[in-house]
Structure formats: C-alpha cells, structure tokens
Tab-separated table of N, CA and C in Angstrom:
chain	number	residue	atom	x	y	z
L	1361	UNK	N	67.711	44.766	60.149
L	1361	UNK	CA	67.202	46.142	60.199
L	1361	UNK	C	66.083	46.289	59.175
L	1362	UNK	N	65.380	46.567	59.346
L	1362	UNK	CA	63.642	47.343	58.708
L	1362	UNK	C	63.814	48.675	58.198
L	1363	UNK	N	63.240	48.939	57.027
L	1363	UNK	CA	63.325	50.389	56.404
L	1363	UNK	C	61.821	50.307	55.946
L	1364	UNK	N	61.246	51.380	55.840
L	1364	UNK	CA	60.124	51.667	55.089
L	1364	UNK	C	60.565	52.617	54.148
L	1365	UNK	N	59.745	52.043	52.618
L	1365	UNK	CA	60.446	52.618	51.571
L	1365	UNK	C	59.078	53.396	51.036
L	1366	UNK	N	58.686	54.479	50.343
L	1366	UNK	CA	57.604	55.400	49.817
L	1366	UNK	C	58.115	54.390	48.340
L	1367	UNK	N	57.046	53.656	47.373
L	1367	UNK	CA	57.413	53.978	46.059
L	1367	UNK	C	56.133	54.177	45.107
L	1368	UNK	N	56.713	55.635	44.172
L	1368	UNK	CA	55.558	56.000	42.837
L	1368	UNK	C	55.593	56.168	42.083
L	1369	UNK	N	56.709	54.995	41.362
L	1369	UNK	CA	56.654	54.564	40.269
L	1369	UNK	C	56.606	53.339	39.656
L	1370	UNK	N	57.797	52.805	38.775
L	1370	UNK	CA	57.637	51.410	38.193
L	1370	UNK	C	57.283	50.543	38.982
L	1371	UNK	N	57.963	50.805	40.613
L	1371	UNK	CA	58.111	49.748	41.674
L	1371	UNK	C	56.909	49.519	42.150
L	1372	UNK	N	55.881	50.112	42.225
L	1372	UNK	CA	54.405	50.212	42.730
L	1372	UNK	C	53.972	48.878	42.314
L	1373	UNK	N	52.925	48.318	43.027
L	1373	UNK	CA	52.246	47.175	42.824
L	1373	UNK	C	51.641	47.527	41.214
L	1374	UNK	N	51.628	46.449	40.172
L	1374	UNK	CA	51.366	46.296	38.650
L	1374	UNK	C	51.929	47.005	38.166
L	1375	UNK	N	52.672	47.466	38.164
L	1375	UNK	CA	54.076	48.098	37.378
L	1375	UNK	C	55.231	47.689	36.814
L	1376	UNK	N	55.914	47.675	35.838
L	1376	UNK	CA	57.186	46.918	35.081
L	1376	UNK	C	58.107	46.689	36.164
L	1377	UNK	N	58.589	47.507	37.081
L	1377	UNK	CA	59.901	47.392	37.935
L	1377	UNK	C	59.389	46.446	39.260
L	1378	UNK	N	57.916	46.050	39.472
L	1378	UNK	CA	57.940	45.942	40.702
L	1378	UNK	C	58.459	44.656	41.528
L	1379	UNK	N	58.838	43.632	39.889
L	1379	UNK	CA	59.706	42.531	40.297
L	1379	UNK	C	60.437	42.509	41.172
L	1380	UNK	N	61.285	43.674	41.376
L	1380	UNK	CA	62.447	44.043	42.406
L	1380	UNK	C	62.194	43.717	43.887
L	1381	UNK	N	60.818	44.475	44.169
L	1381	UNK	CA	60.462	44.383	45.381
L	1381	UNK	C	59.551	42.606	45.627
L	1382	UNK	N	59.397	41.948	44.770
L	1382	UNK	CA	59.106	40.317	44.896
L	1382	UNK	C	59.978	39.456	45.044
L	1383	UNK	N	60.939	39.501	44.232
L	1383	UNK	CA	62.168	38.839	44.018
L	1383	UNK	C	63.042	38.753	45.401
L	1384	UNK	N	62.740	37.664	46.575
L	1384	UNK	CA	63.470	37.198	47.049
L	1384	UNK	C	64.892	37.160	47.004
L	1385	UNK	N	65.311	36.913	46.121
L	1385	UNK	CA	67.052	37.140	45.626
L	1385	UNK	C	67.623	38.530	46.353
L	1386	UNK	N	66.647	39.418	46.072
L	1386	UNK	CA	66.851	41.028	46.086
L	1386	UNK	C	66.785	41.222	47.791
L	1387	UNK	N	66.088	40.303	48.674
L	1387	UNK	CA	65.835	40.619	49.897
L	1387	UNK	C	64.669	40.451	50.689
L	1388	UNK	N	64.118	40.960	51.503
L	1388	UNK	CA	62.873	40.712	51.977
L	1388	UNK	C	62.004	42.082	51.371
L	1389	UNK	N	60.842	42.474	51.102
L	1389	UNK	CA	59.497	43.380	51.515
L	1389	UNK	C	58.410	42.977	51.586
L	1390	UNK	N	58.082	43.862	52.396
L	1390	UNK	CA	56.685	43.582	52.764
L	1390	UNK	C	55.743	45.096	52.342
L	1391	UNK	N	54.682	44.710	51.940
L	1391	UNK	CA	53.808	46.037	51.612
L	1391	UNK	C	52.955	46.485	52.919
L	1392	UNK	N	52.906	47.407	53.355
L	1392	UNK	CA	52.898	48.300	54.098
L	1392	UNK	C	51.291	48.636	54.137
L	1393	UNK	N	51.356	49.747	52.966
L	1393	UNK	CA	50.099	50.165	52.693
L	1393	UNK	C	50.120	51.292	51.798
L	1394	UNK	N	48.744	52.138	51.037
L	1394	UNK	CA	48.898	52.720	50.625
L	1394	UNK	C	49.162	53.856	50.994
L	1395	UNK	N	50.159	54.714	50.500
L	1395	UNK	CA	50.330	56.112	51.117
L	1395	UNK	C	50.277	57.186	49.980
L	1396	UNK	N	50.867	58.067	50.535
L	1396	UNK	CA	50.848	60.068	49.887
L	1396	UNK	C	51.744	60.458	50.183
L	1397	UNK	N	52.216	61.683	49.357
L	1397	UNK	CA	53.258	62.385	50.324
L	1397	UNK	C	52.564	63.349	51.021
L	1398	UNK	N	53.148	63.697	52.132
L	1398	UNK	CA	52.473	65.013	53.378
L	1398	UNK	C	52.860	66.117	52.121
L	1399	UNK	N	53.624	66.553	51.754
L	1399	UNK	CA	53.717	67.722	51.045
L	1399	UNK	C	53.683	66.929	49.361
L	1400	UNK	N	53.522	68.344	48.768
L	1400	UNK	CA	53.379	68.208	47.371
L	1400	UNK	C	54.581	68.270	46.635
L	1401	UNK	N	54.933	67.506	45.697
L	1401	UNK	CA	56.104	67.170	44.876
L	1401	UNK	C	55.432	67.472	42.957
L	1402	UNK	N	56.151	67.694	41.706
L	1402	UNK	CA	56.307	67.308	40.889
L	1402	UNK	C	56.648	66.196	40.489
L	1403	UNK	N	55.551	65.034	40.146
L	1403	UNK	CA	55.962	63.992	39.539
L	1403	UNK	C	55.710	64.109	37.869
L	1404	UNK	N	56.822	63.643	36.792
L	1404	UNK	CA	57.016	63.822	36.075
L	1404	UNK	C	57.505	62.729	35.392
L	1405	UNK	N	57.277	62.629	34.133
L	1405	UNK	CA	57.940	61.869	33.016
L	1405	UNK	C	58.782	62.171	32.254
L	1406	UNK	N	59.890	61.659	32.193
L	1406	UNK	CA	60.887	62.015	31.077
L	1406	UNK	C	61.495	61.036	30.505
L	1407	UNK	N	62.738	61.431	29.906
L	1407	UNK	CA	63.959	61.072	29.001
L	1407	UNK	C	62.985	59.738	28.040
L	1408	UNK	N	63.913	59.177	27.122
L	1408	UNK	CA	63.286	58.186	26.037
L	1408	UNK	C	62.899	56.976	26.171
L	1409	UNK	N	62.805	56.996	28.069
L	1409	UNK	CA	62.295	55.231	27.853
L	1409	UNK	C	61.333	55.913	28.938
L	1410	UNK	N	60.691	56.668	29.082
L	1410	UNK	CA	59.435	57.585	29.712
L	1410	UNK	C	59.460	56.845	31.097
L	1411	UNK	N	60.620	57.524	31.832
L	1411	UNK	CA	61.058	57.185	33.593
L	1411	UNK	C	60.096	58.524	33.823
L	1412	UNK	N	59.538	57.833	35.402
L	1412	UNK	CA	58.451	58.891	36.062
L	1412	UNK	C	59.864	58.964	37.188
L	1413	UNK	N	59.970	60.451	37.065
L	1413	UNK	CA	60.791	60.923	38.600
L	1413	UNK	C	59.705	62.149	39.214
L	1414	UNK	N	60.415	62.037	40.207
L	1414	UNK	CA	60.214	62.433	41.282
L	1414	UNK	C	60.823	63.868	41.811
L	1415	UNK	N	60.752	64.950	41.582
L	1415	UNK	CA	61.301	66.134	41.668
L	1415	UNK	C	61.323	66.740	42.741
L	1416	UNK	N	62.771	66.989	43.468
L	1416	UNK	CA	62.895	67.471	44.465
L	1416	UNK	C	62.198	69.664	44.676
L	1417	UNK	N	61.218	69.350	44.594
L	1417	UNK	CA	60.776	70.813	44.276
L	1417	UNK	C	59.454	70.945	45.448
L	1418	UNK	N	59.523	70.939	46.490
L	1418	UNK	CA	58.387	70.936	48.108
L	1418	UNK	C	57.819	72.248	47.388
L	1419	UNK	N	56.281	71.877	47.810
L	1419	UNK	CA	55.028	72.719	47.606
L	1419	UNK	C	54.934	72.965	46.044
L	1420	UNK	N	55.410	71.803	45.322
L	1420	UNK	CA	55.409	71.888	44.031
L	1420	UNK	C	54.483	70.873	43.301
L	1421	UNK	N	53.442	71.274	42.554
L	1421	UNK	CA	53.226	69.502	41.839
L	1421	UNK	C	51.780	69.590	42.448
L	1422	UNK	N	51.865	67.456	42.962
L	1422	UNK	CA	50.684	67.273	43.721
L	1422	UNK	C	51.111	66.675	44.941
L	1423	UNK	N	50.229	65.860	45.902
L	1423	UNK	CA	50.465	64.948	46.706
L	1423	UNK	C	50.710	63.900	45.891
L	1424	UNK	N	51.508	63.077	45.971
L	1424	UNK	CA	51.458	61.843	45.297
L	1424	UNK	C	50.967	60.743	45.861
L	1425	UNK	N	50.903	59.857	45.301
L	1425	UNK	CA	50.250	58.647	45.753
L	1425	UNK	C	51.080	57.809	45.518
L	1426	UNK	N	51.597	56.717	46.327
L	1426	UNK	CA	52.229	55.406	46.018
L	1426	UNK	C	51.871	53.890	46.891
L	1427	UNK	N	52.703	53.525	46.628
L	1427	UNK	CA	53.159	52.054	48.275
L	1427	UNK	C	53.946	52.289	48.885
L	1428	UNK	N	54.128	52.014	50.049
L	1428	UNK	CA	54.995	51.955	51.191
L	1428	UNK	C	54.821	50.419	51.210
L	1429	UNK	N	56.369	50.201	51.442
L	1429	UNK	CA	57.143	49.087	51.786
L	1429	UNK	C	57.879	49.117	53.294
L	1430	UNK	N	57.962	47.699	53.155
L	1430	UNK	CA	58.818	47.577	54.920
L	1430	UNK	C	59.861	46.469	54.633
L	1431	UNK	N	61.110	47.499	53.752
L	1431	UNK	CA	62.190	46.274	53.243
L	1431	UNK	C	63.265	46.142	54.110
L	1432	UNK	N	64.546	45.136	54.137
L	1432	UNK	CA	65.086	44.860	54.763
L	1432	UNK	C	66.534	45.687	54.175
L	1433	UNK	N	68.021	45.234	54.530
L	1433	UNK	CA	68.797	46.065	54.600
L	1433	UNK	C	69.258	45.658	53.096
L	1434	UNK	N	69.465	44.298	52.831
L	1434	UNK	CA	69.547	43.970	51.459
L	1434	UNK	C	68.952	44.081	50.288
L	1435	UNK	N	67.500	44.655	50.204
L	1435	UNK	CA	66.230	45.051	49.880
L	1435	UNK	C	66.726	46.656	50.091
L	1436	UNK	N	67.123	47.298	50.813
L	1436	UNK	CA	67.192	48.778	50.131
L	1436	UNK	C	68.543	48.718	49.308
L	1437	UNK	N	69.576	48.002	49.566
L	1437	UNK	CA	70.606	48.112	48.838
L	1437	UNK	C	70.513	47.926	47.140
L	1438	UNK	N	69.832	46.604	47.126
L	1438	UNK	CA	69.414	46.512	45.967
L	1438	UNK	C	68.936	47.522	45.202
L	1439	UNK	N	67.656	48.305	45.349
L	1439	UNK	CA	67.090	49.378	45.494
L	1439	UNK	C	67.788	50.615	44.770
L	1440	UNK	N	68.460	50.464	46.006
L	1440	UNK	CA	70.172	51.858	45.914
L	1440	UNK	C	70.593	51.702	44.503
L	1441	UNK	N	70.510	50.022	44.211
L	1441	UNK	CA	71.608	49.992	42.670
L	1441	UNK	C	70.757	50.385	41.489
L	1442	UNK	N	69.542	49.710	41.494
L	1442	UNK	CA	68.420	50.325	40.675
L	1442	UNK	C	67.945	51.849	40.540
L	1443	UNK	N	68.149	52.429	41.459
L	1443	UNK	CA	68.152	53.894	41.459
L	1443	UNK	C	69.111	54.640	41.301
L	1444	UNK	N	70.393	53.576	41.179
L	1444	UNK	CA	71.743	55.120	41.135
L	1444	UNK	C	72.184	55.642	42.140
L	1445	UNK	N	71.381	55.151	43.258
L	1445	UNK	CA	71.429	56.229	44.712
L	1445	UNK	C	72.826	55.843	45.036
L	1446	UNK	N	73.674	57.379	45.402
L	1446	UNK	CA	73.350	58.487	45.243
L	1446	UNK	C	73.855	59.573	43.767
L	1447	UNK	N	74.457	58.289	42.733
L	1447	UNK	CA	74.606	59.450	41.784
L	1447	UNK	C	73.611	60.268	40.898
L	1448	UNK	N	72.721	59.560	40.961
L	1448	UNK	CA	70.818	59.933	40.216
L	1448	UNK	C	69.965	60.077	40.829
L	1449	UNK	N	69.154	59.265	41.711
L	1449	UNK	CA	68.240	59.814	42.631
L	1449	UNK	C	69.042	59.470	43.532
L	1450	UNK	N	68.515	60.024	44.565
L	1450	UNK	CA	68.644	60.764	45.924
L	1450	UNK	C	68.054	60.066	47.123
L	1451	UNK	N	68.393	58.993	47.904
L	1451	UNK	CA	67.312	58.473	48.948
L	1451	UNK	C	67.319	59.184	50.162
L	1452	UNK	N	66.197	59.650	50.246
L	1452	UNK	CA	65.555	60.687	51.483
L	1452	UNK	C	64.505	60.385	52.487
L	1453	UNK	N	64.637	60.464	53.893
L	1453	UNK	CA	63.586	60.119	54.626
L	1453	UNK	C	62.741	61.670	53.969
L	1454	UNK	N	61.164	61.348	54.066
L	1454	UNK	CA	60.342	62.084	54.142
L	1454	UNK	C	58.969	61.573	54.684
L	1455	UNK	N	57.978	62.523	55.169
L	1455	UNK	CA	57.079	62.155	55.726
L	1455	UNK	C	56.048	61.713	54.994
L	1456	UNK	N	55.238	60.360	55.055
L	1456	UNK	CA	54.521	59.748	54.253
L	1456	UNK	C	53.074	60.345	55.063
L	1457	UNK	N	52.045	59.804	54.096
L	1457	UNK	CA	50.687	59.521	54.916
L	1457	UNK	C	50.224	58.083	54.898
L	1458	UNK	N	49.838	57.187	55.925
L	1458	UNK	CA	48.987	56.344	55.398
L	1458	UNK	C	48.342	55.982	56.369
L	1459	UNK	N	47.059	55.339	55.566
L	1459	UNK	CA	45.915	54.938	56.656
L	1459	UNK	C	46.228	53.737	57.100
L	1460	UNK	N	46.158	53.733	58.806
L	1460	UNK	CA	46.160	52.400	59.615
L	1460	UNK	C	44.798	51.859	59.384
L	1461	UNK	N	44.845	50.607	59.123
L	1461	UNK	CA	43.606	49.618	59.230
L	1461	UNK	C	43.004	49.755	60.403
L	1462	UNK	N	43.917	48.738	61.489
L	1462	UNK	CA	43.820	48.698	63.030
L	1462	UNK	C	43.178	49.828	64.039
L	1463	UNK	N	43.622	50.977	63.722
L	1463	UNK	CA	42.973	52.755	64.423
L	1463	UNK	C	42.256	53.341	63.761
L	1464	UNK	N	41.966	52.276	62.085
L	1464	UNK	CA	41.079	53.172	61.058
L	1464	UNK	C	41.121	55.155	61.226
L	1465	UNK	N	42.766	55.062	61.540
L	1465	UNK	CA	43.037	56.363	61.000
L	1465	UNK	C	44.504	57.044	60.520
L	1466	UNK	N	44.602	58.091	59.706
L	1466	UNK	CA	45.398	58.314	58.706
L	1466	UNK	C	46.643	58.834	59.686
L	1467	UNK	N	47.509	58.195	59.392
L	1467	UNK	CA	49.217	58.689	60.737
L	1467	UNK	C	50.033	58.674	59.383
L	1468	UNK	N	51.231	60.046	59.918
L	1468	UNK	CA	52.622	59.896	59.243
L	1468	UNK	C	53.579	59.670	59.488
L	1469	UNK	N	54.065	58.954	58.756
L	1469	UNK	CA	55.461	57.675	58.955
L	1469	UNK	C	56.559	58.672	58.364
L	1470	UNK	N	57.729	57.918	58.471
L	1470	UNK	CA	58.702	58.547	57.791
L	1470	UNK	C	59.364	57.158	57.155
L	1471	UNK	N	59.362	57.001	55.923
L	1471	UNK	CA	59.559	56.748	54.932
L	1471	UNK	C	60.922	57.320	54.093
L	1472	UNK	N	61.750	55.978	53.228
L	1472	UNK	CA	62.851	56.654	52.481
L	1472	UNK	C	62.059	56.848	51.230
L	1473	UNK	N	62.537	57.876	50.232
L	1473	UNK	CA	61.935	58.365	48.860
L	1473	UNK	C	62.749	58.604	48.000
L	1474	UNK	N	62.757	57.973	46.784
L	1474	UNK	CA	63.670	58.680	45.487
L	1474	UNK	C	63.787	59.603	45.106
L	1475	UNK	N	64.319	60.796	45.126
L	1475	UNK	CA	64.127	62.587	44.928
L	1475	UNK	C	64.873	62.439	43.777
L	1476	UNK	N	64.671	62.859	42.699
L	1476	UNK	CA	65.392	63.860	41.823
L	1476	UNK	C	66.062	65.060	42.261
L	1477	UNK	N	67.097	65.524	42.296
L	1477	UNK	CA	67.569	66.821	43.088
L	1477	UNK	C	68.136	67.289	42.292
L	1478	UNK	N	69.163	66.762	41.283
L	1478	UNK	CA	69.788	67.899	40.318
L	1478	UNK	C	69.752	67.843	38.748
L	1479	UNK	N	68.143	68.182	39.177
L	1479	UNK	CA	67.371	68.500	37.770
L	1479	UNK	C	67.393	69.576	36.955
L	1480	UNK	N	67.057	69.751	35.791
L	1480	UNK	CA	66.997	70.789	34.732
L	1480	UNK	C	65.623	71.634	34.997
L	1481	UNK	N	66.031	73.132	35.556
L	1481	UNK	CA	64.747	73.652	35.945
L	1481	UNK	C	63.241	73.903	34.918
L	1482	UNK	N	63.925	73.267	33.573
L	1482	UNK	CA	62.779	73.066	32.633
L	1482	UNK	C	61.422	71.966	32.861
L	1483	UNK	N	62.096	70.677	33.576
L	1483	UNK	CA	60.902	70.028	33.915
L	1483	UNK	C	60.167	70.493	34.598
L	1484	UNK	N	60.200	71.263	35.745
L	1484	UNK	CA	59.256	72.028	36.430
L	1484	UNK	C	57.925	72.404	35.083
L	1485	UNK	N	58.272	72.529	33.965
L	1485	UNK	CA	57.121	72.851	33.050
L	1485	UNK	C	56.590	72.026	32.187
L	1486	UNK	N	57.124	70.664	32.734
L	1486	UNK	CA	56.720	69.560	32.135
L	1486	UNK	C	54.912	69.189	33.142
L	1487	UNK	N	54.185	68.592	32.537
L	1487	UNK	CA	52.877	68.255	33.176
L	1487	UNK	C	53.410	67.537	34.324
L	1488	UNK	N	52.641	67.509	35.470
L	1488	UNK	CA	52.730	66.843	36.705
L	1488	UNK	C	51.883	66.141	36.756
L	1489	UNK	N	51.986	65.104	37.679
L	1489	UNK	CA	50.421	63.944	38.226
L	1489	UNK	C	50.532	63.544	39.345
L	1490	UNK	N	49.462	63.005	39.966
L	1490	UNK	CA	49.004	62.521	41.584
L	1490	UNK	C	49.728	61.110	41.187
L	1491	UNK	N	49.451	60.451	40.426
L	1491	UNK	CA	49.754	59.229	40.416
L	1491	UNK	C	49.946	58.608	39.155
L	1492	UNK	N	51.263	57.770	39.481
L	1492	UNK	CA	51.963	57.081	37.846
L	1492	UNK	C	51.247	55.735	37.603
L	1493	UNK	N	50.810	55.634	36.391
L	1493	UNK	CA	50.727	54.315	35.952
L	1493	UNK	C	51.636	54.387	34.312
L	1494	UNK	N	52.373	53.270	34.262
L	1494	UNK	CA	52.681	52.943	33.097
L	1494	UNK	C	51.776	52.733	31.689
L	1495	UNK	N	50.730	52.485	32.168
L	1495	UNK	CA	49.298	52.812	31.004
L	1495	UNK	C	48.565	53.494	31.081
L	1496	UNK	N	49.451	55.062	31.947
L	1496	UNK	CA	48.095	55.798	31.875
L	1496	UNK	C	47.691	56.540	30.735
L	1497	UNK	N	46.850	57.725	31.238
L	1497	UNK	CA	45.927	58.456	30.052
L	1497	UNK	C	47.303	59.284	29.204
L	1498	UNK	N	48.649	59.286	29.689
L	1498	UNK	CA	49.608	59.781	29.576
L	1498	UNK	C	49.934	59.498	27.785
L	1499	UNK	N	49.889	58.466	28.363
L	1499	UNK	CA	50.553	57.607	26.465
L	1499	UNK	C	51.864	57.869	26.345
L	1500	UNK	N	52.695	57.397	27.632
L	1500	UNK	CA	54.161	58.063	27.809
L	1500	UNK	C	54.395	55.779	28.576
L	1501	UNK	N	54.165	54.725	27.552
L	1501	UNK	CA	54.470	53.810	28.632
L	1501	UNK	C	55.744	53.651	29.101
L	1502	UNK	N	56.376	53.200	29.648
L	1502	UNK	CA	58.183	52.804	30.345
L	1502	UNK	C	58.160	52.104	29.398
L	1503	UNK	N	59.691	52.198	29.232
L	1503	UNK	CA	60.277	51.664	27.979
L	1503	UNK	C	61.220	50.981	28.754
L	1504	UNK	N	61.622	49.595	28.769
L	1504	UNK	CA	62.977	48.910	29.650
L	1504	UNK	C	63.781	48.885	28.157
L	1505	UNK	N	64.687	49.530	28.878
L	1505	UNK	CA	66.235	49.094	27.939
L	1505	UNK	C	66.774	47.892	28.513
L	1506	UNK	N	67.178	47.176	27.491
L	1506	UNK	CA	68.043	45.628	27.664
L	1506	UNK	C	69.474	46.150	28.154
L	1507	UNK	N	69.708	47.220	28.296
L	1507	UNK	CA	70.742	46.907	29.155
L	1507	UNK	C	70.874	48.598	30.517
L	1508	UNK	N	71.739	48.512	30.891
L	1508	UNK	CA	71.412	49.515	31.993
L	1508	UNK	C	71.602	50.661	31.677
L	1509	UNK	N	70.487	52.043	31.786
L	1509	UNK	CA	70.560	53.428	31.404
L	1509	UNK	C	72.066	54.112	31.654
L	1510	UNK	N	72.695	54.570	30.426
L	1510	UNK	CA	73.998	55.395	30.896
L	1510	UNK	C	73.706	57.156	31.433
L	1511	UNK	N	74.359	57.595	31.849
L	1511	UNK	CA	74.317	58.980	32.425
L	1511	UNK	C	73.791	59.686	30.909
L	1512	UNK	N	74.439	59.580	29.626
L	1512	UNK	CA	73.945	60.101	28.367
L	1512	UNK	C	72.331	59.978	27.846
L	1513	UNK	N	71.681	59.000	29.074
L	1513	UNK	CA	70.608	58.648	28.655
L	1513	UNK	C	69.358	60.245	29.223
L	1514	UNK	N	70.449	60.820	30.195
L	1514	UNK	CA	69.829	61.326	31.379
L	1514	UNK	C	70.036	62.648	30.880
L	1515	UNK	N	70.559	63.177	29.799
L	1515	UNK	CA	71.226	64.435	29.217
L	1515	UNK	C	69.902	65.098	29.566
L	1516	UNK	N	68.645	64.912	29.450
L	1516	UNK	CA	67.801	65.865	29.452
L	1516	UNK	C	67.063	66.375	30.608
L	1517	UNK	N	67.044	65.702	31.653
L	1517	UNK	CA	66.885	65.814	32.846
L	1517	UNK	C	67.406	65.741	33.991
L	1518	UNK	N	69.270	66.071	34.204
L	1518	UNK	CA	70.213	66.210	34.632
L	1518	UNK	C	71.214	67.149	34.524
L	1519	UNK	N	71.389	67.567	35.771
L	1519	UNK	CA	72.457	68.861	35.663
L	1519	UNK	C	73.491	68.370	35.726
L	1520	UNK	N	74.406	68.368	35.239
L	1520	UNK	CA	75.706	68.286	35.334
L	1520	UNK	C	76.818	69.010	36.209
L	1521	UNK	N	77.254	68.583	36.408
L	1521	UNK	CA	78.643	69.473	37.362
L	1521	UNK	C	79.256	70.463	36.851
C-alpha cells in the first residue's frame, strides 16, 4: 500500500530528521514533489529543543510549504512512532498543492499531515512562517535530544486532559 505523506519540518529534504525518510530500515519513500497546503495553517516553533509544529487552526497562519512523499505502509508506521501519532500529533488526510511536471500544472492531492490539535491557545501568538528551515532567519535551530522527548517536555504546548 502507497501513502502520500505532506512534510514541513525536520523531515523535509536538508533537515536534521530527514534520515527517517532515507533510511531503508524505516521502509520505502519516494519524493513526490514540492507542495503547499490548500488552506492556511500556523506553523510554529516551540518547546526547548525548538520543534516546528504544525497547528491545527484552518485559515490561520500561512500556506505552508513542504515535500510530499509517496511512502509505503512500514514507512508511515515508522513515521507514526516519530510523531507520537496519535498521542501528540495527529495524522490527517488534507489537501496538498503540487505542481505536476508532466501537465506543467498545479493539482491537489490528498496527502497525510502532522496536525497539532490539542494545543495551548497561546501559540496562536507565537510568530508563524511559510516555511521551516532549521537555520533559518529564526535563530530557533532543532535541538535533538539523545534520548526520546517525554510528554513533560511538551508542558508548554500541550493541553492536557
């Protein structure tokens, strides 16, 4: 089975995480192309190792910009574990944009996406951006922890039950 995955963050081509999606071990992907989201999202930086999420907040933010992937079933699972999905982010079909080479024109796919959903309505007032880079003008780079983020890591951008 084939999934197309939206990603706009670490996982993006030259990014710290994007090993995941190379690493054979993890499964098959294939890159797709570049895409957007059809609607506008809050993308944001937080907590202390400066994770860019993804805020479930439509007509909020910007369009974003990422990669689309075309991973396999072991390749989103993996994925799933790296994201938490579903106790932290959220995997959601949503509608992508991207330009076909072949028709040299722009069609929307539907694509799975990492949502943030039960966020602290304070980030909403955190700065937003079109697009993450780990070196950007931000001066916010990802920080990898040597070992795996606990829920305490997340105190600041997580609602709790």
């Amino acid at each position: 089975m084939s999934h197309k995955v939206f990603v706009y963050g670490t996982l993006k081509r030259n990014e710290p995480n994007h090993h995941w999606l190379t690493n054979k071990e993890n499964g098959v992907s294939n890159f797709v192309g570049d895409g957007v989201t059809a609607s506008k999202y809050p993308l944001i930086i937080a907590t202390r190792y400066n994770i860019p999420f993804l805020l479930y907040s439509p007509g909020e933010g910007h369009y974003v910009k990422g990669d689309v992937y075309e991973v396999d079933d072991k390749m989103l699972s993996k994925l799933d574990i790296l994201e938490d999905h579903p106790n932290y982010y959220i995997r959601e079909m949503d509608d992508i944009k991207v330009f076909n080479q072949s028709t040299n024109k722009e069609e929307i796919i539907k694509c799975w996406v990492y949502f943030l959903k039960k966020f602290k309505p304070e980030l909403l007032k955190r700065p937003t951006m079109e697009s993450y880079s780990s070196a950007g003008p931000h001066q916010l780079p990802y920080m990898e922890s040597s070992n795996e983020s606990t829920i305490e890591d997340l105190d600041d951008v997580i609602v709790k039950k």
